[in-house]
XYZ file of C-alpha atoms in Angstrom:
433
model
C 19.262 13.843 3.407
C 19.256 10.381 1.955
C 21.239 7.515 3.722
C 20.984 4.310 5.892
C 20.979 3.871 9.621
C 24.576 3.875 10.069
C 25.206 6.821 7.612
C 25.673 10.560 8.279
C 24.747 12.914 5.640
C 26.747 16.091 4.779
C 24.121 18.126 6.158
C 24.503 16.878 9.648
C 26.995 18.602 11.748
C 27.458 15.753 14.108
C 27.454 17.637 17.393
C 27.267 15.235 20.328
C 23.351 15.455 21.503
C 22.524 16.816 24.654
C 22.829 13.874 27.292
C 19.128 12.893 28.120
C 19.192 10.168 30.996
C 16.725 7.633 32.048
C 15.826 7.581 27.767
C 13.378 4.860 28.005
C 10.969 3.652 24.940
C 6.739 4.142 24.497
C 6.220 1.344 27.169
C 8.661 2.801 30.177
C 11.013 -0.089 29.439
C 14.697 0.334 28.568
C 17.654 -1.559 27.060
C 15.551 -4.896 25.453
C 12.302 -2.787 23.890
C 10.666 -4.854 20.881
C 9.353 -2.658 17.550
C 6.642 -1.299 18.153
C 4.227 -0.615 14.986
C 1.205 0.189 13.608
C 1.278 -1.755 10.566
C -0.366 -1.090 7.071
C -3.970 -1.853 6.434
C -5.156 -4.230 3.732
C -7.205 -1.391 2.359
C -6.642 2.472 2.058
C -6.310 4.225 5.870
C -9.395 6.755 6.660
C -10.347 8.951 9.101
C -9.854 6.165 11.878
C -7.013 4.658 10.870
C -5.561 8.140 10.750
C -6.614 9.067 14.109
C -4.944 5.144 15.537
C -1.910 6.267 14.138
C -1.592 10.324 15.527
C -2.544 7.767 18.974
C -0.101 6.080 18.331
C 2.658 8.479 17.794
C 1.757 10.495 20.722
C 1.257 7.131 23.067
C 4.927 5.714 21.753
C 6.923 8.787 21.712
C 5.982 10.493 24.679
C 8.171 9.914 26.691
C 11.371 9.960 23.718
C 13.850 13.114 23.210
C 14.828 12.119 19.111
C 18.286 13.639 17.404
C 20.172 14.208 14.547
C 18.665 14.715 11.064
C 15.878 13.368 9.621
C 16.571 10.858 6.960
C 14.435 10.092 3.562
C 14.940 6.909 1.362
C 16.469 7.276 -1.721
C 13.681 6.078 -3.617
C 11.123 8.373 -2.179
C 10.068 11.020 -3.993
C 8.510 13.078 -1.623
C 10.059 16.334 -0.216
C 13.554 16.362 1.652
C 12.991 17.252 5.537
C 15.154 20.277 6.297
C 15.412 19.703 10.582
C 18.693 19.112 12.592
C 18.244 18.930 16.093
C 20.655 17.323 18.802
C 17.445 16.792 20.712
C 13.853 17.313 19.776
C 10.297 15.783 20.767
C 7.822 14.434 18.272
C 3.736 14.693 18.458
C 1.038 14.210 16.426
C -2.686 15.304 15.927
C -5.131 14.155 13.050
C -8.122 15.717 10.645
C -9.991 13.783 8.266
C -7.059 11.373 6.649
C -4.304 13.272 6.657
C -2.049 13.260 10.095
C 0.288 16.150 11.045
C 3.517 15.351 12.673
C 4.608 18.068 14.828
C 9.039 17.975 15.517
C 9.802 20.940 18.692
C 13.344 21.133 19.800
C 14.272 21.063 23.385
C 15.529 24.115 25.069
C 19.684 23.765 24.623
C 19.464 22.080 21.348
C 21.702 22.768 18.850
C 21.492 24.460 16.261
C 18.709 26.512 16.987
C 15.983 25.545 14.668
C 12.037 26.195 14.836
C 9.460 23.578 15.477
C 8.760 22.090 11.928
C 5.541 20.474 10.819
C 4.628 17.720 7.822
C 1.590 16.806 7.100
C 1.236 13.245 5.854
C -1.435 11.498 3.791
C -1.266 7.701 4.193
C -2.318 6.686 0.291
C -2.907 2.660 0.526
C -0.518 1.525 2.521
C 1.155 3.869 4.660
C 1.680 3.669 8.532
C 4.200 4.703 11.369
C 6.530 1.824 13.193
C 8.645 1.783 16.157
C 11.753 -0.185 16.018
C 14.965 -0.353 17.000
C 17.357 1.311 14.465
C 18.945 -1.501 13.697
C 15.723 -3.161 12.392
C 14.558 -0.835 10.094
C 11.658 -1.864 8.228
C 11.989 -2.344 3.942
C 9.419 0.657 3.312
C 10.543 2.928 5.610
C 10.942 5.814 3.472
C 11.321 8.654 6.261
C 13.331 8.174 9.492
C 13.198 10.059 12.970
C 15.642 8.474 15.233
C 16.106 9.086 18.926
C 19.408 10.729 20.844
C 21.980 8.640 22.926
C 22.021 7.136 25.414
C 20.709 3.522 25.571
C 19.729 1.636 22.955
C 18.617 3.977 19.864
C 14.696 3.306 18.189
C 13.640 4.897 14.632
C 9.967 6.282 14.546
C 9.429 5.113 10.871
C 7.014 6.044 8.378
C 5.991 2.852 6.093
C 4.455 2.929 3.135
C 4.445 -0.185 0.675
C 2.826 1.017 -2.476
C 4.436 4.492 -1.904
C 1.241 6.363 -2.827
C 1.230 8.400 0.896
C 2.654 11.512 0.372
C 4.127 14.353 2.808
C 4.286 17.905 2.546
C 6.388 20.466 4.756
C 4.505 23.831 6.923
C 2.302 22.118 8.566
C -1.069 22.967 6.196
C -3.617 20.880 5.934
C -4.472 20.805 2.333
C -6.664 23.347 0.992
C -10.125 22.046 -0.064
C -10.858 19.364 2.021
C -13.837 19.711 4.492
C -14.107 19.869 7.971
C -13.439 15.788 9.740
C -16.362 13.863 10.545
C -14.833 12.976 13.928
C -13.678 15.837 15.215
C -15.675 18.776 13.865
C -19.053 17.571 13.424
C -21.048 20.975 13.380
C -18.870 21.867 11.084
C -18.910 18.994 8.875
C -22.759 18.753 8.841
C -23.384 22.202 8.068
C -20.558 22.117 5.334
C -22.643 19.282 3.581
C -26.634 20.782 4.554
C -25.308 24.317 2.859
C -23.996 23.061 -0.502
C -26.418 20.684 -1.562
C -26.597 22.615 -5.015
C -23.351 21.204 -5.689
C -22.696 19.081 -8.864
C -20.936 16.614 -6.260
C -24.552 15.339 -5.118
C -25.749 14.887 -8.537
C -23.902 11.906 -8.656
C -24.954 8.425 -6.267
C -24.519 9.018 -2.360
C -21.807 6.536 -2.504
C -19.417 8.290 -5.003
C -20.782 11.491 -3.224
C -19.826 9.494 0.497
C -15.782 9.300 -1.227
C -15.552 13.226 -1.779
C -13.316 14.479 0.726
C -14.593 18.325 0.386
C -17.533 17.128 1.893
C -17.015 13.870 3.899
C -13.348 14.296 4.904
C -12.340 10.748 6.757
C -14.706 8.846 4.983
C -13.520 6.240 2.912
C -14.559 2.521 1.191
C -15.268 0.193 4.249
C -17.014 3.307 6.337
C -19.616 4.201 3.504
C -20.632 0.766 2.862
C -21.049 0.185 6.778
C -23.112 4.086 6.694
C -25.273 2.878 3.882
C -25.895 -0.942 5.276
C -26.990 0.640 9.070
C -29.797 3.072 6.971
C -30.850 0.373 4.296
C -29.742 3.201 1.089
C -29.286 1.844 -1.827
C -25.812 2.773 -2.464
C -26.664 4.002 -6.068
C -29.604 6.290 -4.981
C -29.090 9.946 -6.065
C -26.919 11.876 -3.064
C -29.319 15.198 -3.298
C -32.301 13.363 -2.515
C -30.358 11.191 0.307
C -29.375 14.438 2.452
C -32.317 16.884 1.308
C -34.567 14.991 3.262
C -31.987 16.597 6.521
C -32.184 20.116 5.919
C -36.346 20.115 7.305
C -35.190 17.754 10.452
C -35.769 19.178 13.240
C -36.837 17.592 16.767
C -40.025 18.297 18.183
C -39.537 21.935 20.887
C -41.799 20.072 23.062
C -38.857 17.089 23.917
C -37.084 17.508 26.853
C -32.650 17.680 26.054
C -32.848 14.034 27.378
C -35.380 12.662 24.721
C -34.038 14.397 22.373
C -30.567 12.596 22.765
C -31.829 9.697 22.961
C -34.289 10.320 19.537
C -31.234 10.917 18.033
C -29.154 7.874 19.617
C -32.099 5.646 18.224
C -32.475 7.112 14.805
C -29.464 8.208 13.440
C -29.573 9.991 10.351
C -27.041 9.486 7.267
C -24.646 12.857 8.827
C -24.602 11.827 12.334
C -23.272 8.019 11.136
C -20.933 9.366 9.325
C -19.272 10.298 12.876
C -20.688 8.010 14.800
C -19.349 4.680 12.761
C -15.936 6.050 12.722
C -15.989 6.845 16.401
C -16.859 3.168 16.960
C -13.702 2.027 15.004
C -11.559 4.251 17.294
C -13.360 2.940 20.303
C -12.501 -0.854 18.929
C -8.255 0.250 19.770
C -5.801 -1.608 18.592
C -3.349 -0.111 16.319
C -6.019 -0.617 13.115
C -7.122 -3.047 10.598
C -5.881 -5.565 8.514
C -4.633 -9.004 8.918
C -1.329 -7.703 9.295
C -2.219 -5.928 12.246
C -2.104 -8.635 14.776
C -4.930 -11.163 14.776
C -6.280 -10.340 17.821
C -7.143 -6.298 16.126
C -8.081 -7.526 13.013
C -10.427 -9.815 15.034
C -12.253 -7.316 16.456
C -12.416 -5.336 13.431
C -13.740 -8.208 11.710
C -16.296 -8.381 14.199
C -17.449 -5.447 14.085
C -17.928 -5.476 10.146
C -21.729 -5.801 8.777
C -21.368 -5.551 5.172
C -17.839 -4.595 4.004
C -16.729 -7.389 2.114
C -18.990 -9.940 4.555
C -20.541 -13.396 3.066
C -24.137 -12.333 1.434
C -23.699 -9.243 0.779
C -23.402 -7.738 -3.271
C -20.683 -5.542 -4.705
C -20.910 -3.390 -7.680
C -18.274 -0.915 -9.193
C -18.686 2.573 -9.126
C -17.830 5.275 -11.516
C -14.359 5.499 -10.000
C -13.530 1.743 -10.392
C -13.733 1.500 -6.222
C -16.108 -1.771 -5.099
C -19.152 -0.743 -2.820
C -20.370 -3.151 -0.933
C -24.622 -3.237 -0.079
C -27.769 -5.491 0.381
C -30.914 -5.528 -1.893
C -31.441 -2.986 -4.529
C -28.354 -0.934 -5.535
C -30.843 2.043 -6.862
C -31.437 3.877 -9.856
C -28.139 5.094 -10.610
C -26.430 1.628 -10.807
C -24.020 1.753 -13.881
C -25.685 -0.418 -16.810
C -24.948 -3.458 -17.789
C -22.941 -4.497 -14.571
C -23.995 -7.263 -12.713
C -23.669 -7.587 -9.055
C -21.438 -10.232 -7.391
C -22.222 -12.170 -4.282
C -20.444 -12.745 -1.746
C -19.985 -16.391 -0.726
C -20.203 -17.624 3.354
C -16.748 -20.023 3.753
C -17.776 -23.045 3.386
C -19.125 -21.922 0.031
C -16.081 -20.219 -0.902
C -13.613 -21.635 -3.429
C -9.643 -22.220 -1.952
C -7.521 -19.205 -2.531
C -5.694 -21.359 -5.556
C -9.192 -21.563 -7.190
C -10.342 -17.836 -6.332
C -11.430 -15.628 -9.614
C -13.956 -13.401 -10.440
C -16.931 -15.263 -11.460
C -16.718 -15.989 -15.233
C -19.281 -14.915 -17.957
C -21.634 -17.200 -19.207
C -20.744 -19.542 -21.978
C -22.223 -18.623 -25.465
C -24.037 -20.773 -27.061
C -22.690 -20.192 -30.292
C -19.376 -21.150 -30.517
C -16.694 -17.723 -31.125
C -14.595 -17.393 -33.743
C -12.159 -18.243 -31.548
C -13.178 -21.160 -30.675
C -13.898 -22.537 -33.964
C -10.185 -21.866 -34.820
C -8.920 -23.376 -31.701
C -10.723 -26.834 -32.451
C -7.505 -27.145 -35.415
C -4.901 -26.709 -32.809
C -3.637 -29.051 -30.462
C -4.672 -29.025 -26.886
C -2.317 -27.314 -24.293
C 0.115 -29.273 -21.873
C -0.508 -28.101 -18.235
C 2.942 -25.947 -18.179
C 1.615 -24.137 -21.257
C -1.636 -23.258 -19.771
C -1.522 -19.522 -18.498
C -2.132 -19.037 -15.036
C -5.094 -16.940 -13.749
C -3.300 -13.004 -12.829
C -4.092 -11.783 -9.489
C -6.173 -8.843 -10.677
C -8.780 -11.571 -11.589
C -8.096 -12.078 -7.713
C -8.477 -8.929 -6.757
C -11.918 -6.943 -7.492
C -10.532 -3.976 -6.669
C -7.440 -3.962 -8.294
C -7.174 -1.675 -11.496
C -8.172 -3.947 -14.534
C -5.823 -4.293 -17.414
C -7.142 -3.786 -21.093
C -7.099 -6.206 -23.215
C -5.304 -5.875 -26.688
C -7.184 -4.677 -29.879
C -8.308 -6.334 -32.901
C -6.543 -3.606 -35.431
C -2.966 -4.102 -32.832
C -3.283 -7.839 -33.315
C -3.543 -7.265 -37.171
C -0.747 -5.003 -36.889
C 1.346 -7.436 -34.766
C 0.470 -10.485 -37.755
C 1.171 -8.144 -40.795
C 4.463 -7.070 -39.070
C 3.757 -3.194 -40.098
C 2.971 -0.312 -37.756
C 1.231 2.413 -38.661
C 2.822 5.518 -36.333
C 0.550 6.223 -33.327
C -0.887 9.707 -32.541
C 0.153 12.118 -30.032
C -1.957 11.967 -27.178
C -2.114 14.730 -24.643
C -2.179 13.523 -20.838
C -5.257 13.631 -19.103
C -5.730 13.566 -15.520
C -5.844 10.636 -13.479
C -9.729 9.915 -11.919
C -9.978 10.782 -7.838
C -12.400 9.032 -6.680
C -12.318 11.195 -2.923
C -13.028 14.256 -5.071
C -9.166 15.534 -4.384
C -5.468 14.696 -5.703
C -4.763 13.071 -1.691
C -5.408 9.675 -1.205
């Protein structure tokens, strides 16, 4: 069903809801209730921003009985959502990054219909908001609105970029490991037994972004894993985690001493719960400057590498930025250099902010040497510096070809070859953000 707030689609029977007094909104308020949201991140969800949001969902909707059908935007391309209820509850729970939304109709409702589950995966940008129906958010690409009376709210899901992605049933998709918050054993003995795997051949970062092993973990969390242990991010991932299968604490420690062995030297497996537990721990409704100053403050406190003055960055295989201190290992890619970051006062203005430009040669190009004929630009001819120069991690465009600009001058075209399609690169080892 595709429509606006004030539409009914042909799908919808528009029998009056079941009268459910006293409807009040997440905070126990009624009649003036603000949105509510848990807005999008400035980098791609994981595991804890994943776990905020099924929080969030269960903290804001608890007390709500929702109605009607769900709606879709028509520019989403995800999968219509086949539920019509005249009065329904909504929960959620989470596992790794993806977040299952759970809709159970109330004894009474009409029609009869079964309890329906989606599973969502949040891609870049994607997040659920709480607002009243009237203010529906731009990106709100799937709709869940609550039954009369009082004023009527919209649990939205929002996703800017539009690279989240929901499927119907309820599944968690096949393939992806066991979550490093909530099923730890499981998760650590998923990794310890298939070490043969070509997956740790590569470096433990790319190996960190591979969700059959480290579901939840994403770019900010490995750096912060890696930084805490002093790994080079580029060291080979077999030799990282082989080291784990022989730990074992001395029989002669008491339980006691043998928490607090483990509380004081944390190995690579046990951060990779323990850092995202601290993120949950932090509250708030996530990261990102959008939400709320006081959240991302916190977050931004808590930070000790990720993107913080003096640290290095390098690109890995994937294209994603990783984030360290000192030596990035063996299995750097060559000829890369690493960048560093700059403290504030050090840092350029944001009109000023590129990457870091090459060296000049000190021959002068080609180029050059036919540019010293022409006459000098006027400030409004002068192009202006693109925001992917801005933006490390943004996907970098390539530049044109000598044999296309000699095509472009001669004005002829030779006809271009058939290409078959090749797969996009995952860098989390799966098609799901």
């Amino acid at each position: 069903m595709v429509g606006g707030p004030g539409e009914s689609g042909s799908e919808c029977r528009g029998e009056a809801p079941l009268n459910v007094p006293g409807q009040r909104d997440s905070r126990g308020q009624g009649g003036d209730e603000k949105s509510q949201t848990l807005p999008p991140s400035l980098r791609m969800p994981e595991g804890p921003e994943l776990h905020l949001a099924s929080q969030f969902v269960n903290d804001a909707c608890r007390t709500l009985v929702f109605g009607g059908c769900v709606e879709k935007s028509s520019v989403s391309r995800n999968p219509e959502v086949p539920f019509e209820s005249s009065a329904y509850r909504i929960s959620a729970s989470a596992r790794g990054k993806e977040l299952r939304l759970t809709l159970s109709p109330l004894p009474g409702a009409q029609p009869p219909q079964e309890p329906l589950a989606l599973v969502f995966r949040f891609g870049m940008s994607g997040s659920f908001q709480l607002v009243p129906r009237e203010e529906l958010p731009r990106h709100a690409h799937l709709r869940f609105y609550t039954a009369p009376p009082g004023r009527q709210l919209a649990l939205c899901f929002v996703d800017i970029r539009r690279f989240g992605h929901w499927d119907l049933g309820g599944k968690w998709q096949p393939g992806r490991g066991p979550c490093v918050l909530q099923e730890y054993e499981q998760f650590r003995e998923n990794v310890l037994r298939n070490l043969s795997d070509k997956a740790f051949d590569r470096p433990i970062c790319e190996a960190l972004l591979d969700q059959r092993f480290f579901n939840g973990i994403g770019n900010y969390l490995r750096a912060e894993i890696l930084y805490r242990l002093k790994i080079p991010p580029f060291e080979k991932a077999r030799s990282v985690l082989e080291a784990l299968q022989q730990r074992r604490p001395s029989p002669e420690l008491t339980l006691s001493q043998k928490i607090k062995a483990k509380l004081q030297n944390p190995d690579l497996l046990e951060l990779c719960h323990s850092v995202p537990k601290e993120v949950v721990q932090l509250g708030g409704k996530g990261y990102g400057s959008e939400s709320g100053e006081e959240d991302f403050a916190a977050f931004r406190a808590w930070l000790r590498c990720y993107g913080m003055p003096g640290m290095s960055s390098l690109q890995d295989r994937h294209g994603r930025t990783i984030w360290f201190q000192g030596d990035p290992g063996p299995l750097a890619p060559k000829g890369r250099k690493s960048r560093k970051k700059k403290s504030k006062a050090t840092q350029p203005s944001p009109e000023d902010r590129v990457e870091d430009p090459p060296p000049p040669s000190k021959a002068p190009s080609r180029a050059r040497r036919a540019k010293r004929d022409l006459p000098e630009r006027t400030a409004t001819q002068r192009p202006e510096a693109t925001s992917f120069q801005q933006d490390p991690e943004a996907p970098k465009i390539p530049k044109k070809g000598r044999r296309k600009g000699r095509q472009a001058a001669s004005g002829q075209h030779r006809p271009r070859k058939a290409k078959a399609d090749t797969p996009s690169l995952e860098p989390e080892g799966t098609s799901a953000s």
